[in-house]
mmCIF file of C-alpha atoms in Angstrom:
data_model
loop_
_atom_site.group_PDB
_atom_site.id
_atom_site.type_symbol
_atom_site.label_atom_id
_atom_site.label_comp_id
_atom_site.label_asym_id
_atom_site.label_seq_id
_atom_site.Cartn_x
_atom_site.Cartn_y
_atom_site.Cartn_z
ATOM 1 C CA UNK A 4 51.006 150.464 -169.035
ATOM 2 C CA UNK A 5 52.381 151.414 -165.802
ATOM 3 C CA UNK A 6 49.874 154.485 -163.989
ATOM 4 C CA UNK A 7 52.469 155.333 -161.291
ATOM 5 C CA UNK A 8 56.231 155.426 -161.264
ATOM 6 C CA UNK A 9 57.990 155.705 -157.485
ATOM 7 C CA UNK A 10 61.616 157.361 -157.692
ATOM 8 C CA UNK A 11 63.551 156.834 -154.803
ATOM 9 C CA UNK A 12 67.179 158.289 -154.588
ATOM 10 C CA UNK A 13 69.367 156.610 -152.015
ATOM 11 C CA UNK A 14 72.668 157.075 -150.848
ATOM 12 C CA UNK A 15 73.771 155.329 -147.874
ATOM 13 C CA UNK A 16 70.352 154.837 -146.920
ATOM 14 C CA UNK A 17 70.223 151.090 -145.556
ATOM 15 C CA UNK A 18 68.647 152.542 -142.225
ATOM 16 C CA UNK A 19 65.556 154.024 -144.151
ATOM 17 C CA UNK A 20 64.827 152.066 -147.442
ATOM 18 C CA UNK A 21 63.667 148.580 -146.268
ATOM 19 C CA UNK A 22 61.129 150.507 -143.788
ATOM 20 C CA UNK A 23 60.337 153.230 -146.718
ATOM 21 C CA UNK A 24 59.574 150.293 -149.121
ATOM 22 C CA UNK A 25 57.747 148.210 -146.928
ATOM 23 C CA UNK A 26 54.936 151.470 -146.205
ATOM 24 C CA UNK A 27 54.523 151.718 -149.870
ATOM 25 C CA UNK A 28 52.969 148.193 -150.918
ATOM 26 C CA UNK A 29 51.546 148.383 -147.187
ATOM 27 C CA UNK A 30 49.367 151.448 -148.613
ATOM 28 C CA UNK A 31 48.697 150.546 -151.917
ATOM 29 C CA UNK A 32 45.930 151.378 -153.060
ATOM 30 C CA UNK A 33 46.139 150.480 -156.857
ATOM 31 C CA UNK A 34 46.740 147.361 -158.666
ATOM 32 C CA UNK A 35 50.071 145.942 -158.220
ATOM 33 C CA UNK A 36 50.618 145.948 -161.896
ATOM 34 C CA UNK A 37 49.887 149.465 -162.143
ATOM 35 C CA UNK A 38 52.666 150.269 -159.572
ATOM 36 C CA UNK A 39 56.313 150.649 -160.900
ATOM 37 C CA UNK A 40 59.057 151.532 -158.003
ATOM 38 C CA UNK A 41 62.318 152.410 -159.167
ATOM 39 C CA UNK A 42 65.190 153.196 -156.434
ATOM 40 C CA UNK A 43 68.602 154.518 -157.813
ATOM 41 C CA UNK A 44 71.900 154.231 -155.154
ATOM 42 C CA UNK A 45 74.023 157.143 -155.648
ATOM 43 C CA UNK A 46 76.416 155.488 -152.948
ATOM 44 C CA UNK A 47 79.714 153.987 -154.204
ATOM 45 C CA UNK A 48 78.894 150.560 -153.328
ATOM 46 C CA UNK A 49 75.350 149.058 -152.962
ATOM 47 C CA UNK A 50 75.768 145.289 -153.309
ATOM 48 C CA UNK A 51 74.200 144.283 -150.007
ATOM 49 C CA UNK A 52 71.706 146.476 -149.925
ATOM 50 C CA UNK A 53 70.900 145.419 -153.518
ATOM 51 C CA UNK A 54 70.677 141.895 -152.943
ATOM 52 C CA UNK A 55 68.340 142.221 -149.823
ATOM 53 C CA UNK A 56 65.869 143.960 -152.312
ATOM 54 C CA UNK A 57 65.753 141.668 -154.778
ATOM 55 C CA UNK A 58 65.135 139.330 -152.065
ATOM 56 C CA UNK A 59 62.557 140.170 -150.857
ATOM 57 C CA UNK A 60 61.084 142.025 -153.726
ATOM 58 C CA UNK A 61 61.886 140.296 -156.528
ATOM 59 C CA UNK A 62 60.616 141.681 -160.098
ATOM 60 C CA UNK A 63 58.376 144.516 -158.251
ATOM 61 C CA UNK A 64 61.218 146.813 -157.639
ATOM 62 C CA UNK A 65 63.534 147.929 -160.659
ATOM 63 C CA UNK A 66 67.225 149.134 -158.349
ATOM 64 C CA UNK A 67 69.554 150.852 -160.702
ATOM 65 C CA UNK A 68 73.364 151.955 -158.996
ATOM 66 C CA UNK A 69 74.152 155.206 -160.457
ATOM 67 C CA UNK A 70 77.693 155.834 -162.788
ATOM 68 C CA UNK A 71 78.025 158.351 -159.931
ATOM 69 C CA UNK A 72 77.007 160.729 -157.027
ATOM 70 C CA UNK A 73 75.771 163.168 -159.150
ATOM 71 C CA UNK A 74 73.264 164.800 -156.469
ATOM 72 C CA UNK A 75 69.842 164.529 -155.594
ATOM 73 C CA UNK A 76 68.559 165.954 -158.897
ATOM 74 C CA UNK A 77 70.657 163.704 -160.956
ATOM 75 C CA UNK A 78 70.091 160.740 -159.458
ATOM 76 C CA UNK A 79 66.002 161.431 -159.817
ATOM 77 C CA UNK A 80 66.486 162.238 -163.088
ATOM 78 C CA UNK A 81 68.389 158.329 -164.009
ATOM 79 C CA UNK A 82 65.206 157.117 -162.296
ATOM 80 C CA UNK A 83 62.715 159.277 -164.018
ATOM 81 C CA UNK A 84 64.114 158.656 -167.854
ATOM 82 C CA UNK A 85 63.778 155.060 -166.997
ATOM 83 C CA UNK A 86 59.942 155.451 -165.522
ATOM 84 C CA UNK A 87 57.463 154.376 -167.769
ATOM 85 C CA UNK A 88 54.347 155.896 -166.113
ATOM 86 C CA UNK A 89 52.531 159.434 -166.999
ATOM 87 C CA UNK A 90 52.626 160.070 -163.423
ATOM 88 C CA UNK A 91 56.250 160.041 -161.170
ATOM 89 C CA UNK A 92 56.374 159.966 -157.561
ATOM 90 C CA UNK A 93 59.433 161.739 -156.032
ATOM 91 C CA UNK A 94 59.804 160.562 -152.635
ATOM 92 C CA UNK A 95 62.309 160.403 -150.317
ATOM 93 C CA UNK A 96 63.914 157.372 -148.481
ATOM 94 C CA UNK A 97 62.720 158.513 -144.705
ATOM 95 C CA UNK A 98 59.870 159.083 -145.904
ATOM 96 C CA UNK A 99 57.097 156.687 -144.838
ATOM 97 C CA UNK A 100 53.674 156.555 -145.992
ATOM 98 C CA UNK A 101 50.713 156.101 -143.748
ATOM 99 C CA UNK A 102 47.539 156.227 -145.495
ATOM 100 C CA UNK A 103 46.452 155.288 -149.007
ATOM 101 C CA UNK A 104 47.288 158.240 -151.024
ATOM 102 C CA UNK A 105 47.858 156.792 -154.846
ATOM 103 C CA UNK A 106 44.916 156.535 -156.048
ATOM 104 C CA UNK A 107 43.264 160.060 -154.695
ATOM 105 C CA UNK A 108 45.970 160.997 -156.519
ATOM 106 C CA UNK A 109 46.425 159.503 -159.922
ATOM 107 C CA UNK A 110 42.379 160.371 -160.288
ATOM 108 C CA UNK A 111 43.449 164.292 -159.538
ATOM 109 C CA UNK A 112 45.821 164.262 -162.625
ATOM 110 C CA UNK A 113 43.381 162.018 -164.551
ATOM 111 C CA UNK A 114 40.394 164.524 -163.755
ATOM 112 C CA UNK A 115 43.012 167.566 -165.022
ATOM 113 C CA UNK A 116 45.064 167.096 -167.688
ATOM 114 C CA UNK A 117 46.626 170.748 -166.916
ATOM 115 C CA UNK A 118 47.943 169.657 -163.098
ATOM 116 C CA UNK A 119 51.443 169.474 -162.486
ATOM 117 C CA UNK A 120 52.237 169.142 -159.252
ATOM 118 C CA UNK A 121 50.114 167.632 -156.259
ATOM 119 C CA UNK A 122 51.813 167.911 -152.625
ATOM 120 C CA UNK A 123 50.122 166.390 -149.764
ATOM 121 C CA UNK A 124 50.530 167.323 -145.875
ATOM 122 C CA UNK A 125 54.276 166.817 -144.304
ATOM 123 C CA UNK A 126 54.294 164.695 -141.024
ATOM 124 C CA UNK A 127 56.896 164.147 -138.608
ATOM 125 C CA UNK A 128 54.888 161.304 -136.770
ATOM 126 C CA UNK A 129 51.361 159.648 -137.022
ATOM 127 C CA UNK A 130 49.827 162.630 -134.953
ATOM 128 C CA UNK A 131 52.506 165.943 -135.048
ATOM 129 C CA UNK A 132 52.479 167.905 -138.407
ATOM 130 C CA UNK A 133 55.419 169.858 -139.915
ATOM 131 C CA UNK A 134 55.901 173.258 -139.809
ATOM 132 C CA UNK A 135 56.305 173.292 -143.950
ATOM 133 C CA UNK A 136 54.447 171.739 -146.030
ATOM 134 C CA UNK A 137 54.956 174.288 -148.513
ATOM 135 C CA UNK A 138 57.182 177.299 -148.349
ATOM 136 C CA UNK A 139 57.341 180.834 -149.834
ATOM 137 C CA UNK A 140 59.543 181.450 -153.364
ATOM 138 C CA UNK A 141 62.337 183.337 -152.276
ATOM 139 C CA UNK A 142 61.163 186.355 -154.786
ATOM 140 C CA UNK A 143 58.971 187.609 -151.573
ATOM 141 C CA UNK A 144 60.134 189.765 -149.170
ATOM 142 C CA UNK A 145 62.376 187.832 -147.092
ATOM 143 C CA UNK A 146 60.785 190.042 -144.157
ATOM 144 C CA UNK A 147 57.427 188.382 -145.135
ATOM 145 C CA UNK A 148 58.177 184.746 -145.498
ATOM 146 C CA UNK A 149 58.680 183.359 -142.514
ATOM 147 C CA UNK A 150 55.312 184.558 -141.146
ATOM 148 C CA UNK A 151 53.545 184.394 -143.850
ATOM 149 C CA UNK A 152 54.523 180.568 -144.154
ATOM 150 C CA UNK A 153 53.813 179.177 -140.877
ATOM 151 C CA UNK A 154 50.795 181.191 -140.847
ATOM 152 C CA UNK A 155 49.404 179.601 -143.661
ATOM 153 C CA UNK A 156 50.874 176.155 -143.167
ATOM 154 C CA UNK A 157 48.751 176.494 -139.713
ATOM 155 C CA UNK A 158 45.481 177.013 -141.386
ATOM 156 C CA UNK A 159 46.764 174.695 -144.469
ATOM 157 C CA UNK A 160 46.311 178.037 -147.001
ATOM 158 C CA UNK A 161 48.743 176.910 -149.817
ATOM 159 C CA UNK A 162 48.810 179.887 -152.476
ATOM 160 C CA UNK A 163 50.069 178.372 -155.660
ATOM 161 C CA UNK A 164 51.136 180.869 -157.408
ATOM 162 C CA UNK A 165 53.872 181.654 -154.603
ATOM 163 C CA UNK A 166 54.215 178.944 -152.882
ATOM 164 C CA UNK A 167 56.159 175.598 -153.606
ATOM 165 C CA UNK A 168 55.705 171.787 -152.425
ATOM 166 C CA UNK A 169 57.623 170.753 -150.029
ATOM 167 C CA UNK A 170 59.781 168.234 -151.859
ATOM 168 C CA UNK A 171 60.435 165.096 -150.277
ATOM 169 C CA UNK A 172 57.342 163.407 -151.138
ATOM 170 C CA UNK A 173 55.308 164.784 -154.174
ATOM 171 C CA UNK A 174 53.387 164.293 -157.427
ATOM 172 C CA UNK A 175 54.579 165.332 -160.422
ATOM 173 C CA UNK A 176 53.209 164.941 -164.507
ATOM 174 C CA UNK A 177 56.303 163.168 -166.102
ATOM 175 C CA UNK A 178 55.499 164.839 -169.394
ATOM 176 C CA UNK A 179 55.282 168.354 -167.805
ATOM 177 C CA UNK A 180 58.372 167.632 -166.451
ATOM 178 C CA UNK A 181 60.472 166.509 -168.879
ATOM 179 C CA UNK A 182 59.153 169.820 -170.723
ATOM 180 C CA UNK A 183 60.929 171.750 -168.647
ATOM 181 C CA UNK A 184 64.172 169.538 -168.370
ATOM 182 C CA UNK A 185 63.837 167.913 -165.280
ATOM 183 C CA UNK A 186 65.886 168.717 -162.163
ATOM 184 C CA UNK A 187 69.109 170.976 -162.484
ATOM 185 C CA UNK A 188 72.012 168.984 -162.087
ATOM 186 C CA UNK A 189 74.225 171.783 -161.504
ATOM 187 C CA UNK A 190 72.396 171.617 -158.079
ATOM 188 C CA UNK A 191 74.321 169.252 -156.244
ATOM 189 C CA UNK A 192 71.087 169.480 -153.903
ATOM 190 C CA UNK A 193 68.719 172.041 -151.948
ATOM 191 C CA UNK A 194 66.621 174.631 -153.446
ATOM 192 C CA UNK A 195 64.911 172.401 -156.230
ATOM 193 C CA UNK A 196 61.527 172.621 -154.810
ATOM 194 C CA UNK A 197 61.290 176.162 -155.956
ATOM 195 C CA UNK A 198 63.411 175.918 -159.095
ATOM 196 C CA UNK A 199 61.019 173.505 -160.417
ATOM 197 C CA UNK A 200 57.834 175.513 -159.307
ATOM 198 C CA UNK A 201 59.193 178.425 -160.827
ATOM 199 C CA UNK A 202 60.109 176.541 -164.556
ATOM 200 C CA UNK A 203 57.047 174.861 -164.131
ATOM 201 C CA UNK A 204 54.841 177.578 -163.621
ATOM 202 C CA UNK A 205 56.641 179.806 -166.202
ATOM 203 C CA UNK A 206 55.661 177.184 -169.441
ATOM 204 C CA UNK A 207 52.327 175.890 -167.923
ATOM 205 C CA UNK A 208 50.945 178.401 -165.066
ATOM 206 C CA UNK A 209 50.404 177.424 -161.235
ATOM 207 C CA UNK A 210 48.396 174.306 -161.824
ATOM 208 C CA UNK A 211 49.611 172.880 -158.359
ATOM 209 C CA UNK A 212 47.358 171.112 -156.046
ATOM 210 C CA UNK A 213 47.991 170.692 -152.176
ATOM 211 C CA UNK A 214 45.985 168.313 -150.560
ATOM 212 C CA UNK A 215 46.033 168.770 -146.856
ATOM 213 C CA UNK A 216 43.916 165.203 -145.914
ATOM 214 C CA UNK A 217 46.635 163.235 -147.500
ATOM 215 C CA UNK A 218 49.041 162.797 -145.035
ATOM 216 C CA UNK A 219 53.151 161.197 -145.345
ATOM 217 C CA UNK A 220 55.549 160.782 -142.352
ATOM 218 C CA UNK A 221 59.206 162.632 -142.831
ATOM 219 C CA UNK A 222 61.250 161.340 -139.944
ATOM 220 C CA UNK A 223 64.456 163.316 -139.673
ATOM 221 C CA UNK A 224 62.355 166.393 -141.564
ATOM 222 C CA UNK A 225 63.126 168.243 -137.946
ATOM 223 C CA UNK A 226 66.891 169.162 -137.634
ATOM 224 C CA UNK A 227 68.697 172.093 -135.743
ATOM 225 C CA UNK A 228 69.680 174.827 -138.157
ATOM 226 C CA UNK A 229 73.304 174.741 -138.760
ATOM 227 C CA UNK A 230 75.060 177.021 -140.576
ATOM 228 C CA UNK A 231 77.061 174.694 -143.427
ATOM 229 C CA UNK A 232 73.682 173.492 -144.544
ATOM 230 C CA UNK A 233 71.993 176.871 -144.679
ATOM 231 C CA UNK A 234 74.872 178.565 -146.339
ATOM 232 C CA UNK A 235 74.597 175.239 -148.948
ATOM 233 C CA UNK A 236 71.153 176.358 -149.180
ATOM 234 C CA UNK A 237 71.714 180.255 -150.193
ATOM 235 C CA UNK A 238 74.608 179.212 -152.391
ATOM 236 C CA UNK A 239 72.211 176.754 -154.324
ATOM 237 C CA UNK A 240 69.213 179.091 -154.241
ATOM 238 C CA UNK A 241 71.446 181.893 -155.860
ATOM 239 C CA UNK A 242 72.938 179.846 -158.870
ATOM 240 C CA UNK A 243 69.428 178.893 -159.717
ATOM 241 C CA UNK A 244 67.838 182.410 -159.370
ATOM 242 C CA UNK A 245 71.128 183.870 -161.214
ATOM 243 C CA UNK A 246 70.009 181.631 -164.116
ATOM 244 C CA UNK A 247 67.120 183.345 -164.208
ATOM 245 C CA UNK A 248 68.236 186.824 -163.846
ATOM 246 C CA UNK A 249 67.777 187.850 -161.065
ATOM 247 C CA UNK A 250 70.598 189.960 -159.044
ATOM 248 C CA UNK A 251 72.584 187.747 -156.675
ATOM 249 C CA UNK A 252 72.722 191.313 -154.544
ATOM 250 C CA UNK A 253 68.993 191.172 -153.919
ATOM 251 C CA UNK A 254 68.971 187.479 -153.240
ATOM 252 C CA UNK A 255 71.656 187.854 -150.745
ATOM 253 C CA UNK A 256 69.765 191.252 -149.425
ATOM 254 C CA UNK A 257 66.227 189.195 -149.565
ATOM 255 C CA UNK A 258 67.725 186.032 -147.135
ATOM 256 C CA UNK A 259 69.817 188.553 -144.863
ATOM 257 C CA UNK A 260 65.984 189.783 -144.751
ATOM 258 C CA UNK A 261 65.024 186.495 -144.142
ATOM 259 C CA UNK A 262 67.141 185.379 -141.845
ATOM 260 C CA UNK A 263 66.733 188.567 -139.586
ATOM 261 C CA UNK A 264 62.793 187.748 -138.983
ATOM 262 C CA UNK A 265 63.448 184.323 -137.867
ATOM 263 C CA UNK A 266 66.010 185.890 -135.174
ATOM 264 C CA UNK A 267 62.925 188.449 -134.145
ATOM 265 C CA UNK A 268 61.011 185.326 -133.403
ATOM 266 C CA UNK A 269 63.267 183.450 -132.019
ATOM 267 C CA UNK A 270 64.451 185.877 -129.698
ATOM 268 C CA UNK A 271 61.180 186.585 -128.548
ATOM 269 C CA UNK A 272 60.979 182.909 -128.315
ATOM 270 C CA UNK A 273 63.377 183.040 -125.798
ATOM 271 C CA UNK A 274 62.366 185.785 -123.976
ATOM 272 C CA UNK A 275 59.105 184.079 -123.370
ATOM 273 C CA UNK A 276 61.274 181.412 -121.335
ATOM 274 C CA UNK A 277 62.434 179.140 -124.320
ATOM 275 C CA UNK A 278 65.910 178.396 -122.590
ATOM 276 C CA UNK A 279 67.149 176.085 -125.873
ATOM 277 C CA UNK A 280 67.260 179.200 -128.749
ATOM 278 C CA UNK A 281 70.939 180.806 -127.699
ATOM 279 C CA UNK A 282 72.438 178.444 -130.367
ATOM 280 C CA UNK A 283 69.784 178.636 -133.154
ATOM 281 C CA UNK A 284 70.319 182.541 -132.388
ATOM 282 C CA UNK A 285 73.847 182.669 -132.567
ATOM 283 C CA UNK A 286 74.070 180.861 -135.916
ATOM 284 C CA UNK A 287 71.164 183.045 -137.054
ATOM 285 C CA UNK A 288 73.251 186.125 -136.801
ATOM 286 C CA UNK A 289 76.099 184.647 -137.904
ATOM 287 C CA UNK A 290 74.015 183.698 -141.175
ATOM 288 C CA UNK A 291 73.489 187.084 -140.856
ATOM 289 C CA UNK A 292 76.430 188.460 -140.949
ATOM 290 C CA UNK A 293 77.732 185.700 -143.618
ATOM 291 C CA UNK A 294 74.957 187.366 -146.207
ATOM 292 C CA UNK A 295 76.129 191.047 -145.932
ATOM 293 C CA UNK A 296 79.400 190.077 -146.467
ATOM 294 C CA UNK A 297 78.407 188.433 -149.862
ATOM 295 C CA UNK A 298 76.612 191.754 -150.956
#
């Protein structure tokens, strides 16, 4: 039996997976046998990029080419119906590892049969860390969460019962999971960090671990806010909230909160001589402006 399943959700990804793959068995730290990767191609046509696998890979990789682009969620979930391990890494195809993380790991879920969900520390190189490894549920005061997570990301304070993994590269009990049914696919994609947290935490508490000495590399984890992907994120973040009740008013309200504290700091930003924020401000207030008019 399998200890460890690896689901990897492609699309269009020939300039990450080879690289992705190849840091994997280079940090293995568990039998081979134990080890199951499964990568599932949401693009419409994967044929080269299929063959160069099984290549080089041969029977150690199991590459499935999804019915279709279903979304993030749905593509993990065609990879995680056909994992056969108790414990599923999600992971991301520019994601590299660079340290031996597995079996630290597997023993944490072995050692507590009530975990979940174990996150580990978010990297954008060998030597500069992320500003998220873990972010605030959207439930706080949108006021409060942008201090109060890059204050604690600093000092590596990860709060589980209001915080959620970053979600690129994490952990996860299969069983646990397919409790809860999996990821949403009515989210096309963003905002399933927190919807899973939240379902998660609802049927089995906040049994989420974050351990800050394991350490993966996210390469294009640092992009310039732009508005289409931030109003992709509020429109996501509502439908799964509204699911659970909650107002879409005071959703909208809480990220017109939100996004007014990260203009504070960024204007201050810039008035402490930070001469590259006038965009990231102007798209802030139009985010701004694009939330009250949804109220």
């Amino acid at each position: 039996m399998k200890r460890l399943s690896i689901i990897i959700v492609t699309y269009k990804s020939e300039h990450d997976i080879y690289d992705c793959l190849d840091s994997i068995w280079m940090h293995c730290d568990i039998p081979h046998e134990d080890l199951e990767v499964i990568v599932v191609d949401n693009s419409p046509k994967s044929d080269e990029m299929f063959s160069i696998l099984r290549e080089k890979y041969k029977n150690d990789i199991i590459l499935i080419h999804n019915t279709h682009n279903g979304g993030y969620g749905q593509g993990n979930n065609v990879g995680i119906r056909q994992a056969t391990a108790p414990v599923i890494l999600i992971m991301n195809p520019d994601v590299r590892l660079c340290q031996h993380i597995f079996n630290t790991a597997l023993k944490a879920f072995e050692k507590d049969s009530q975990l979940c969900i174990y996150g580990m520390k978010q990297m954008l190189s060998p030597t500069v860390k992320s500003p998220l490894s873990f972010d605030c549920s959207r439930h706080m005061n949108g006021y409060l969460i942008p201090f109060v997570a890059k204050l604690c990301n600093k000092f590596d304070i990860y709060i589980p019962s209001i915080m959620y993994l970053a979600g690129s590269c994490f952990f996860i009990s299969k069983s646990k999971f397919e409790a809860v049914g999996l990821f949403d696919e009515d989210i096309f994609m963003y905002g399933e960090e927190e919807d899973i947290h939240y379902r998660l935490k609802k049927q089995f508490g906040p049994h989420f671990t974050y351990n800050c000495s394991l350490r993966y590399i996210h390469q294009t984890l640092e992009r310039p806010i732009t508005l289409s992907t931030e109003q992709k994120i509020i429109s996501s973040t509502t439908t799964l909230h509204d699911k659970k009740g909650f107002p879409q008013r005071t959703i909208y309200q809480n990220f017109k909160r939100y996004y007014r504290t990260r203009l504070f700091m960024a204007q201050i930003k810039k008035a402490l001589g930070d001469t590259t924020l006038t965009e990231h401000i102007n798209i802030l207030k139009e985010l701004i402006r694009y939330c009250h008019s949804l109220m």
